[in-house]
Amino acid sequence: MSSVSEENQAAAAALKAKANVAFREKNFLEAATLYGEALEKNDQDATIWCNRAFARMNLEEFGYALDDATKAIELDPKYVKAYYRRALCYLSILKNHQAIADFKKTLALDPQNAVAKKQLEATQKLQRRIDFEKAIETEDEESAVEHVLQTIQQGGCEIDAAYAGPKLPPASEEDAAKGKKFGISAEFIEKMEEWFKSGKNLPRRIAWEIVLGCWDACVQEESLNEVILDEGMTCDVIGDTHGQYYDLLHLISLTGKPSAKHCLLFNGDFVDRGSWSVEVVLTLMAWKWLLPRSVLLNRGNHETRDMNKVYGFEGEVKHKHGEMTYKLFAHVFTALPLATLISPTLPPSPKTLASAVGKGQAPILSPEGRMRYFVTHGGLFSKDNVTLNDIRGIPRIGKQPGTDGLMCELLWTDPQEANGRGPSKRGVGIGFGPDVTRRWCTLNGITGVLRSHEVRQGGYAIEHDGLCTTVFSAPNYVDQSGNKGAFVRIDAHGTQEYTTFDAVPHPPMKPMAYAANMGLFG
């Protein structure tokens, strides 16, 4: 162990104090930066490593936080808080067995730690349920859709006659001829919004019809969907909404409702974290059913079974609509496209071209000389030479993303400042640098990558020399981040316009209210 001078110890302590203030003010990025500067002065202080781990946890940089907590434990093998925080990191990246081991170590060092005991019991219960479900799993996810359809056909899920809420209109003649009973309308969606705001749930049958309507639309789309913007059309790219229903309503008041001329592309992570995930996803799926060409839904890393078990959506659906409804959602999520190509049809505007050239970089254009944008939840790949056709050909229906491969990387990766590729700060996926982005865009004729997946304090961030933009649309994320939300509007010339917005008040319900006692930021 190298010695640290008294001067450097004092300097580190001062930086740590500033970092603590930033943390209390919920400026987690500044806190992590200041803790890092303190460690440059004194890397032998376990508390600084542990504090930076906590700041990085709040930034969802669980891979980096895990490394910091491990360093704190190396410096102080009896540091209770470091074991506890490392356990939470493991739990956040779905490594339950490692989390259980660290919770047990926490209790061995501090037997009276009630919070750790409760967390250990919840994690053990979660793992037992996962093991049980794997043991009895005898049919694939598609059976949930088939089971729901059979239940409906057999009259097993009718709407109670006393129900006085919004009602779906009758099916069109074409759909009625196929045996369908209900259709969808803008009037229903408006009434559903008021019903949700009054704190009420839809009948299970109506929820099923909405999810099945979304299924019918999505199974016809490729893994790389495409929206073509003709003259007079626009497309708004919207990032994570994470169960923040009241912020979603505010967002749609800013974008305007979807129409034949105005597309809304929701770029994944509709659910988990926020405690109105059912209301958010049913709203998006209802619009998808009504306007399948104008409402685009990309899959995010939270539209997956493993994440839903930990971060609240599974518990919320089961509480509001029952287990079969959750199984239905889980399978329909696998039908969501993994990416969308936005293809404007008009030449770039002279102003846009002049602006790009003025920055010293002519835009990358499609083979037809048009701007076009690749939109996916996470980002790019661990290898070069992945083509758009490779993405179109990814088999997705009934599939979970796993921990490697193209699907996992589309949903999980993040941009990094350094060139090349690096380990993920999350502990899943990779980091990809500006050179990786430029090579991929050049290969595929892509003007820019738009992705979500990460909080940006200003709502969005333009990175990688303008080739990669992160857009995040859940303001004041989990009621603590203080960030703005944003969306990006693209027109038929390929011009981008950015809009930011603040969070709006919501009823008194904490984030992750249905998350099975998972205190992931304890």
mmCIF file of C-alpha atoms in Angstrom, residues 154-480:
data_model
loop_
_atom_site.group_PDB
_atom_site.id
_atom_site.type_symbol
_atom_site.label_atom_id
_atom_site.label_comp_id
_atom_site.label_asym_id
_atom_site.label_seq_id
_atom_site.Cartn_x
_atom_site.Cartn_y
_atom_site.Cartn_z
ATOM 1 C CA GLN A 154 -64.534 -19.676 -24.932
ATOM 2 C CA GLY A 155 -66.210 -16.720 -23.226
ATOM 3 C CA GLY A 156 -63.907 -16.864 -20.228
ATOM 4 C CA CYS A 157 -63.101 -13.146 -19.948
ATOM 5 C CA GLU A 158 -66.209 -11.083 -20.506
ATOM 6 C CA ILE A 159 -66.629 -7.516 -19.273
ATOM 7 C CA ASP A 160 -68.752 -7.121 -16.158
ATOM 8 C CA ALA A 161 -72.138 -5.620 -16.961
ATOM 9 C CA ALA A 162 -71.702 -3.099 -14.140
ATOM 10 C CA TYR A 163 -68.534 -1.622 -15.680
ATOM 11 C CA ALA A 164 -69.087 2.090 -16.340
ATOM 12 C CA GLY A 165 -65.733 3.096 -17.813
ATOM 13 C CA PRO A 166 -64.493 3.636 -21.390
ATOM 14 C CA LYS A 167 -65.739 1.027 -23.840
ATOM 15 C CA LEU A 168 -64.088 -0.205 -27.019
ATOM 16 C CA PRO A 169 -66.136 0.300 -30.192
ATOM 17 C CA PRO A 170 -67.368 -2.708 -32.161
ATOM 18 C CA ALA A 171 -64.920 -4.285 -34.613
ATOM 19 C CA SER A 172 -65.005 -3.205 -38.249
ATOM 20 C CA GLU A 173 -66.848 -5.471 -40.670
ATOM 21 C CA GLU A 174 -63.506 -6.817 -41.924
ATOM 22 C CA ASP A 175 -62.293 -7.657 -38.412
ATOM 23 C CA ALA A 176 -65.681 -8.977 -37.335
ATOM 24 C CA ALA A 177 -65.494 -11.424 -40.244
ATOM 25 C CA LYS A 178 -62.256 -12.703 -38.662
ATOM 26 C CA GLY A 179 -64.040 -13.346 -35.375
ATOM 27 C CA LYS A 180 -63.030 -10.153 -33.577
ATOM 28 C CA LYS A 181 -65.504 -8.358 -31.348
ATOM 29 C CA PHE A 182 -63.849 -5.013 -30.651
ATOM 30 C CA GLY A 183 -62.051 -2.243 -32.469
ATOM 31 C CA ILE A 184 -60.242 0.886 -31.296
ATOM 32 C CA SER A 185 -60.920 4.626 -31.651
ATOM 33 C CA ALA A 186 -59.378 7.955 -30.692
ATOM 34 C CA GLU A 187 -62.461 8.647 -28.574
ATOM 35 C CA PHE A 188 -61.816 5.511 -26.529
ATOM 36 C CA ILE A 189 -58.182 6.513 -25.953
ATOM 37 C CA GLU A 190 -59.268 9.946 -24.713
ATOM 38 C CA LYS A 191 -61.759 8.419 -22.288
ATOM 39 C CA MET A 192 -59.175 5.852 -21.177
ATOM 40 C CA GLU A 193 -56.838 8.734 -20.306
ATOM 41 C CA GLU A 194 -59.449 10.285 -18.016
ATOM 42 C CA TRP A 195 -60.198 6.875 -16.477
ATOM 43 C CA PHE A 196 -56.527 6.339 -15.708
ATOM 44 C CA LYS A 197 -56.157 9.825 -14.236
ATOM 45 C CA SER A 198 -59.005 8.997 -11.848
ATOM 46 C CA GLY A 199 -56.887 6.097 -10.549
ATOM 47 C CA LYS A 200 -58.995 3.311 -12.032
ATOM 48 C CA ASN A 201 -58.003 0.157 -13.917
ATOM 49 C CA LEU A 202 -59.481 -1.148 -17.137
ATOM 50 C CA PRO A 203 -61.252 -4.511 -17.121
ATOM 51 C CA ARG A 204 -58.894 -7.337 -17.956
ATOM 52 C CA ARG A 205 -60.680 -8.059 -21.242
ATOM 53 C CA ILE A 206 -60.127 -4.521 -22.517
ATOM 54 C CA ALA A 207 -56.470 -4.636 -21.511
ATOM 55 C CA TRP A 208 -56.126 -7.940 -23.396
ATOM 56 C CA GLU A 209 -57.753 -6.503 -26.512
ATOM 57 C CA ILE A 210 -55.335 -3.542 -26.520
ATOM 58 C CA VAL A 211 -52.263 -5.744 -26.113
ATOM 59 C CA LEU A 212 -53.491 -8.142 -28.815
ATOM 60 C CA GLY A 213 -54.166 -5.206 -31.138
ATOM 61 C CA CYS A 214 -50.553 -4.102 -30.691
ATOM 62 C CA TRP A 215 -49.395 -7.695 -31.299
ATOM 63 C CA ASP A 216 -51.276 -7.870 -34.603
ATOM 64 C CA ALA A 217 -49.543 -4.681 -35.772
ATOM 65 C CA CYS A 218 -46.014 -5.507 -34.587
ATOM 66 C CA VAL A 219 -45.765 -9.062 -35.926
ATOM 67 C CA GLN A 220 -46.102 -7.608 -39.425
ATOM 68 C CA GLU A 221 -43.004 -5.424 -38.936
ATOM 69 C CA GLU A 222 -39.377 -6.423 -39.437
ATOM 70 C CA SER A 223 -36.778 -6.370 -36.672
ATOM 71 C CA LEU A 224 -35.553 -3.185 -38.384
ATOM 72 C CA ASN A 225 -38.725 -1.225 -39.000
ATOM 73 C CA GLU A 226 -38.793 1.752 -41.379
ATOM 74 C CA VAL A 227 -40.786 4.969 -41.481
ATOM 75 C CA ILE A 228 -40.658 6.951 -44.724
ATOM 76 C CA LEU A 229 -41.178 10.698 -44.358
ATOM 77 C CA ASP A 230 -42.803 12.213 -47.416
ATOM 78 C CA GLU A 231 -43.250 15.930 -47.898
ATOM 79 C CA GLY A 232 -45.171 17.495 -45.020
ATOM 80 C CA MET A 233 -44.517 14.601 -42.628
ATOM 81 C CA THR A 234 -42.651 14.648 -39.321
ATOM 82 C CA CYS A 235 -41.498 12.008 -36.864
ATOM 83 C CA ASP A 236 -40.850 12.674 -33.174
ATOM 84 C CA VAL A 237 -38.274 10.401 -31.527
ATOM 85 C CA ILE A 238 -39.116 9.874 -27.851
ATOM 86 C CA GLY A 239 -36.799 8.237 -25.344
ATOM 87 C CA ASP A 240 -37.434 6.305 -22.124
ATOM 88 C CA THR A 241 -40.780 7.018 -20.447
ATOM 89 C CA HIS A 242 -40.417 4.422 -17.636
ATOM 90 C CA GLY A 243 -43.917 4.304 -16.207
ATOM 91 C CA GLN A 244 -44.141 8.076 -15.683
ATOM 92 C CA TYR A 245 -47.710 8.370 -16.946
ATOM 93 C CA TYR A 246 -48.383 11.985 -16.090
ATOM 94 C CA ASP A 247 -45.159 13.061 -17.765
ATOM 95 C CA LEU A 248 -46.182 11.006 -20.819
ATOM 96 C CA LEU A 249 -49.473 12.904 -21.055
ATOM 97 C CA HIS A 250 -47.580 16.191 -20.834
ATOM 98 C CA LEU A 251 -45.150 14.974 -23.485
ATOM 99 C CA ILE A 252 -47.953 14.087 -25.912
ATOM 100 C CA SER A 253 -49.478 17.537 -25.345
ATOM 101 C CA LEU A 254 -46.160 18.940 -26.642
ATOM 102 C CA THR A 255 -45.624 16.560 -29.556
ATOM 103 C CA GLY A 256 -49.252 16.574 -30.597
ATOM 104 C CA LYS A 257 -51.166 13.361 -31.135
ATOM 105 C CA PRO A 258 -50.064 10.992 -33.878
ATOM 106 C CA SER A 259 -51.685 11.249 -37.291
ATOM 107 C CA ALA A 260 -51.086 10.233 -40.901
ATOM 108 C CA LYS A 261 -48.688 13.202 -41.217
ATOM 109 C CA HIS A 262 -47.125 13.040 -37.758
ATOM 110 C CA CYS A 263 -45.402 9.911 -36.441
ATOM 111 C CA LEU A 264 -44.413 9.208 -32.852
ATOM 112 C CA LEU A 265 -41.520 6.790 -32.325
ATOM 113 C CA PHE A 266 -41.198 5.584 -28.725
ATOM 114 C CA ASN A 267 -37.679 4.235 -28.358
ATOM 115 C CA GLY A 268 -38.120 1.592 -25.658
ATOM 116 C CA ASP A 269 -38.253 1.426 -21.854
ATOM 117 C CA PHE A 270 -41.937 2.254 -21.522
ATOM 118 C CA VAL A 271 -42.140 0.244 -18.294
ATOM 119 C CA ASP A 272 -40.386 -0.388 -14.953
ATOM 120 C CA ARG A 273 -39.147 2.144 -12.409
ATOM 121 C CA GLY A 274 -42.245 4.370 -12.547
ATOM 122 C CA SER A 275 -45.397 3.045 -10.879
ATOM 123 C CA TRP A 276 -47.817 3.746 -13.730
ATOM 124 C CA SER A 277 -46.132 1.433 -16.211
ATOM 125 C CA VAL A 278 -49.407 -0.328 -17.059
ATOM 126 C CA GLU A 279 -51.058 2.999 -17.895
ATOM 127 C CA VAL A 280 -48.092 4.074 -20.029
ATOM 128 C CA VAL A 281 -47.783 0.873 -22.034
ATOM 129 C CA LEU A 282 -51.536 0.453 -22.565
ATOM 130 C CA THR A 283 -51.682 4.038 -23.864
ATOM 131 C CA LEU A 284 -48.843 3.419 -26.321
ATOM 132 C CA MET A 285 -50.246 0.060 -27.424
ATOM 133 C CA ALA A 286 -53.702 1.555 -27.921
ATOM 134 C CA TRP A 287 -52.263 4.218 -30.216
ATOM 135 C CA LYS A 288 -50.271 1.520 -32.029
ATOM 136 C CA TRP A 289 -53.455 -0.474 -32.595
ATOM 137 C CA LEU A 290 -55.267 2.610 -33.889
ATOM 138 C CA LEU A 291 -52.457 4.024 -36.080
ATOM 139 C CA PRO A 292 -49.959 1.221 -36.747
ATOM 140 C CA ARG A 293 -48.002 3.168 -39.382
ATOM 141 C CA SER A 294 -47.819 6.393 -37.386
ATOM 142 C CA VAL A 295 -46.952 5.002 -33.958
ATOM 143 C CA LEU A 296 -43.669 3.093 -33.783
ATOM 144 C CA LEU A 297 -42.587 1.132 -30.715
ATOM 145 C CA ASN A 298 -38.970 -0.013 -30.401
ATOM 146 C CA ARG A 299 -38.097 -2.577 -27.760
ATOM 147 C CA GLY A 300 -35.912 -1.457 -24.855
ATOM 148 C CA ASN A 301 -33.855 -3.442 -22.373
ATOM 149 C CA HIS A 302 -36.744 -3.092 -19.899
ATOM 150 C CA GLU A 303 -39.232 -4.792 -22.221
ATOM 151 C CA THR A 304 -37.718 -8.073 -21.022
ATOM 152 C CA ARG A 305 -38.711 -10.678 -18.442
ATOM 153 C CA ASP A 306 -35.611 -10.490 -16.242
ATOM 154 C CA MET A 307 -35.761 -6.721 -15.857
ATOM 155 C CA ASN A 308 -39.534 -6.756 -15.222
ATOM 156 C CA LYS A 309 -39.065 -9.134 -12.277
ATOM 157 C CA VAL A 310 -36.716 -6.736 -10.513
ATOM 158 C CA TYR A 311 -37.848 -3.253 -11.520
ATOM 159 C CA GLY A 312 -41.590 -3.402 -10.918
ATOM 160 C CA PHE A 313 -43.548 -4.069 -14.100
ATOM 161 C CA GLU A 314 -44.288 -7.729 -13.430
ATOM 162 C CA GLY A 315 -45.561 -6.949 -9.941
ATOM 163 C CA GLU A 316 -47.639 -4.026 -11.190
ATOM 164 C CA VAL A 317 -49.342 -6.016 -13.954
ATOM 165 C CA LYS A 318 -50.112 -8.931 -11.650
ATOM 166 C CA HIS A 319 -51.547 -6.519 -9.081
ATOM 167 C CA LYS A 320 -53.769 -4.723 -11.601
ATOM 168 C CA HIS A 321 -54.641 -7.420 -14.154
ATOM 169 C CA GLY A 322 -53.361 -10.826 -13.054
ATOM 170 C CA GLU A 323 -50.619 -13.271 -13.999
ATOM 171 C CA MET A 324 -51.893 -14.214 -17.464
ATOM 172 C CA THR A 325 -51.925 -10.559 -18.469
ATOM 173 C CA TYR A 326 -48.258 -10.281 -17.513
ATOM 174 C CA LYS A 327 -47.443 -13.363 -19.585
ATOM 175 C CA LEU A 328 -49.281 -11.758 -22.500
ATOM 176 C CA PHE A 329 -47.279 -8.537 -22.174
ATOM 177 C CA ALA A 330 -44.035 -10.520 -21.918
ATOM 178 C CA HIS A 331 -44.636 -12.265 -25.211
ATOM 179 C CA VAL A 332 -45.945 -9.221 -27.065
ATOM 180 C CA PHE A 333 -42.815 -7.318 -26.015
ATOM 181 C CA THR A 334 -40.789 -9.822 -28.052
ATOM 182 C CA ALA A 335 -42.658 -8.729 -31.183
ATOM 183 C CA LEU A 336 -41.525 -5.106 -30.857
ATOM 184 C CA PRO A 337 -38.952 -4.108 -33.513
ATOM 185 C CA LEU A 338 -35.381 -3.740 -32.295
ATOM 186 C CA ALA A 339 -34.678 -0.583 -34.313
ATOM 187 C CA THR A 340 -36.332 1.838 -36.728
ATOM 188 C CA LEU A 341 -34.883 3.528 -39.805
ATOM 189 C CA ILE A 342 -36.245 7.041 -40.369
ATOM 190 C CA SER A 343 -35.979 7.776 -44.083
ATOM 191 C CA PRO A 344 -36.785 11.330 -45.241
ATOM 192 C CA THR A 345 -37.589 11.511 -48.955
ATOM 193 C CA LEU A 346 -36.576 15.128 -49.714
ATOM 194 C CA PRO A 347 -33.015 16.398 -50.208
ATOM 195 C CA PRO A 348 -31.321 17.989 -47.176
ATOM 196 C CA SER A 349 -32.166 21.660 -46.805
ATOM 197 C CA PRO A 350 -29.417 24.108 -47.849
ATOM 198 C CA LYS A 351 -29.388 25.481 -44.285
ATOM 199 C CA THR A 352 -28.779 22.018 -42.820
ATOM 200 C CA LEU A 353 -26.013 21.279 -45.305
ATOM 201 C CA ALA A 354 -24.368 24.665 -44.742
ATOM 202 C CA SER A 355 -24.464 24.162 -40.968
ATOM 203 C CA ALA A 356 -22.841 20.730 -41.241
ATOM 204 C CA VAL A 357 -20.172 21.886 -43.661
ATOM 205 C CA GLY A 358 -19.537 24.935 -41.481
ATOM 206 C CA LYS A 359 -18.622 22.540 -38.671
ATOM 207 C CA GLY A 360 -16.107 20.891 -40.957
ATOM 208 C CA GLN A 361 -18.037 17.705 -41.597
ATOM 209 C CA ALA A 362 -20.349 17.019 -44.518
ATOM 210 C CA PRO A 363 -23.257 14.814 -43.424
ATOM 211 C CA ILE A 364 -23.249 11.118 -44.265
ATOM 212 C CA LEU A 365 -26.088 10.464 -46.695
ATOM 213 C CA SER A 366 -27.973 7.435 -47.947
ATOM 214 C CA PRO A 367 -27.142 5.977 -51.402
ATOM 215 C CA GLU A 368 -30.007 8.143 -52.719
ATOM 216 C CA GLY A 369 -28.395 11.305 -51.311
ATOM 217 C CA ARG A 370 -30.870 11.710 -48.450
ATOM 218 C CA MET A 371 -30.366 12.098 -44.728
ATOM 219 C CA ARG A 372 -31.581 9.135 -42.694
ATOM 220 C CA TYR A 373 -31.454 8.113 -39.061
ATOM 221 C CA PHE A 374 -31.049 4.824 -37.240
ATOM 222 C CA VAL A 375 -33.023 4.702 -33.985
ATOM 223 C CA THR A 376 -32.451 1.981 -31.395
ATOM 224 C CA HIS A 377 -32.687 1.877 -27.640
ATOM 225 C CA GLY A 378 -29.075 1.115 -26.710
ATOM 226 C CA GLY A 379 -26.519 1.448 -29.463
ATOM 227 C CA LEU A 380 -23.966 -0.165 -31.721
ATOM 228 C CA PHE A 381 -22.009 -3.367 -31.828
ATOM 229 C CA SER A 382 -18.983 -5.269 -30.535
ATOM 230 C CA LYS A 383 -17.845 -5.893 -34.111
ATOM 231 C CA ASP A 384 -17.600 -3.840 -37.286
ATOM 232 C CA ASN A 385 -19.395 -4.511 -40.564
ATOM 233 C CA VAL A 386 -22.874 -5.101 -39.134
ATOM 234 C CA THR A 387 -25.295 -4.073 -41.897
ATOM 235 C CA LEU A 388 -28.901 -2.954 -41.908
ATOM 236 C CA ASN A 389 -29.813 -6.278 -43.488
ATOM 237 C CA ASP A 390 -28.127 -8.100 -40.607
ATOM 238 C CA ILE A 391 -30.420 -6.214 -38.217
ATOM 239 C CA ARG A 392 -33.519 -6.876 -40.339
ATOM 240 C CA GLY A 393 -32.746 -10.580 -40.155
ATOM 241 C CA ILE A 394 -32.509 -10.876 -36.359
ATOM 242 C CA PRO A 395 -35.075 -13.440 -35.152
ATOM 243 C CA ARG A 396 -36.847 -11.712 -32.277
ATOM 244 C CA ILE A 397 -40.349 -13.052 -31.656
ATOM 245 C CA GLY A 398 -40.370 -15.196 -28.543
ATOM 246 C CA LYS A 399 -36.738 -14.278 -27.834
ATOM 247 C CA GLN A 400 -35.094 -12.593 -24.855
ATOM 248 C CA PRO A 401 -31.931 -10.550 -25.539
ATOM 249 C CA GLY A 402 -29.532 -12.602 -23.410
ATOM 250 C CA THR A 403 -26.118 -11.192 -22.530
ATOM 251 C CA ASP A 404 -24.400 -11.062 -25.931
ATOM 252 C CA GLY A 405 -25.146 -10.913 -29.644
ATOM 253 C CA LEU A 406 -26.774 -8.303 -31.873
ATOM 254 C CA MET A 407 -30.105 -8.129 -30.022
ATOM 255 C CA CYS A 408 -28.428 -7.642 -26.658
ATOM 256 C CA GLU A 409 -26.147 -4.938 -28.041
ATOM 257 C CA LEU A 410 -28.980 -3.021 -29.720
ATOM 258 C CA LEU A 411 -30.790 -2.889 -26.382
ATOM 259 C CA TRP A 412 -27.888 -2.431 -23.955
ATOM 260 C CA THR A 413 -24.763 -0.685 -25.302
ATOM 261 C CA ASP A 414 -23.713 2.912 -24.570
ATOM 262 C CA PRO A 415 -21.510 5.497 -26.307
ATOM 263 C CA GLN A 416 -18.158 6.308 -24.716
ATOM 264 C CA GLU A 417 -15.830 9.288 -25.204
ATOM 265 C CA ALA A 418 -12.721 7.270 -26.051
ATOM 266 C CA ASN A 419 -12.221 5.727 -29.478
ATOM 267 C CA GLY A 420 -12.587 1.990 -29.874
ATOM 268 C CA ARG A 421 -14.641 -0.239 -27.619
ATOM 269 C CA GLY A 422 -14.523 -0.726 -23.872
ATOM 270 C CA PRO A 423 -16.194 -2.548 -21.007
ATOM 271 C CA SER A 424 -19.710 -1.468 -20.158
ATOM 272 C CA LYS A 425 -20.162 0.956 -17.309
ATOM 273 C CA ARG A 426 -23.426 -0.917 -16.643
ATOM 274 C CA GLY A 427 -21.953 -4.377 -16.424
ATOM 275 C CA VAL A 428 -23.958 -5.523 -19.492
ATOM 276 C CA GLY A 429 -23.103 -4.806 -23.138
ATOM 277 C CA ILE A 430 -20.162 -2.631 -24.208
ATOM 278 C CA GLY A 431 -19.119 0.973 -24.699
ATOM 279 C CA PHE A 432 -18.523 2.141 -28.283
ATOM 280 C CA GLY A 433 -16.447 5.156 -29.282
ATOM 281 C CA PRO A 434 -16.766 7.948 -31.882
ATOM 282 C CA ASP A 435 -14.649 6.063 -34.424
ATOM 283 C CA VAL A 436 -16.921 3.008 -34.144
ATOM 284 C CA THR A 437 -19.971 5.186 -34.765
ATOM 285 C CA ARG A 438 -18.439 6.931 -37.778
ATOM 286 C CA ARG A 439 -17.358 3.658 -39.409
ATOM 287 C CA TRP A 440 -20.789 2.126 -38.932
ATOM 288 C CA CYS A 441 -22.670 5.180 -40.206
ATOM 289 C CA THR A 442 -20.383 5.415 -43.246
ATOM 290 C CA LEU A 443 -20.817 1.721 -44.035
ATOM 291 C CA ASN A 444 -24.613 1.940 -43.896
ATOM 292 C CA GLY A 445 -25.253 5.449 -45.226
ATOM 293 C CA ILE A 446 -26.653 6.686 -41.897
ATOM 294 C CA THR A 447 -26.640 10.403 -41.053
ATOM 295 C CA GLY A 448 -26.907 9.779 -37.346
ATOM 296 C CA VAL A 449 -27.774 7.299 -34.611
ATOM 297 C CA LEU A 450 -30.498 8.267 -32.156
ATOM 298 C CA ARG A 451 -30.621 6.212 -28.974
ATOM 299 C CA SER A 452 -31.967 6.483 -25.437
ATOM 300 C CA HIS A 453 -31.168 4.211 -22.470
ATOM 301 C CA GLU A 454 -29.382 6.856 -20.337
ATOM 302 C CA VAL A 455 -30.420 9.913 -18.371
ATOM 303 C CA ARG A 456 -29.148 13.173 -19.806
ATOM 304 C CA GLN A 457 -29.581 16.142 -17.483
ATOM 305 C CA GLY A 458 -30.627 18.417 -20.319
ATOM 306 C CA GLY A 459 -32.970 15.786 -21.788
ATOM 307 C CA TYR A 460 -30.688 15.036 -24.720
ATOM 308 C CA ALA A 461 -26.999 15.086 -25.648
ATOM 309 C CA ILE A 462 -25.334 15.260 -29.069
ATOM 310 C CA GLU A 463 -22.214 13.093 -28.997
ATOM 311 C CA HIS A 464 -19.618 11.490 -31.258
ATOM 312 C CA ASP A 465 -19.114 14.555 -33.450
ATOM 313 C CA GLY A 466 -22.848 14.841 -34.031
ATOM 314 C CA LEU A 467 -23.299 11.240 -35.182
ATOM 315 C CA CYS A 468 -24.868 9.914 -31.972
ATOM 316 C CA THR A 469 -27.671 11.609 -30.059
ATOM 317 C CA THR A 470 -29.065 10.372 -26.755
ATOM 318 C CA VAL A 471 -32.675 11.383 -26.050
ATOM 319 C CA PHE A 472 -34.321 10.644 -22.693
ATOM 320 C CA SER A 473 -37.978 11.474 -22.068
ATOM 321 C CA ALA A 474 -38.589 10.703 -18.376
ATOM 322 C CA PRO A 475 -38.032 14.049 -16.608
ATOM 323 C CA ASN A 476 -36.961 13.995 -12.958
ATOM 324 C CA TYR A 477 -36.337 10.294 -13.426
ATOM 325 C CA VAL A 478 -37.558 8.169 -10.480
ATOM 326 C CA ASP A 479 -38.488 11.413 -8.716
ATOM 327 C CA GLN A 480 -34.895 12.222 -7.846
#
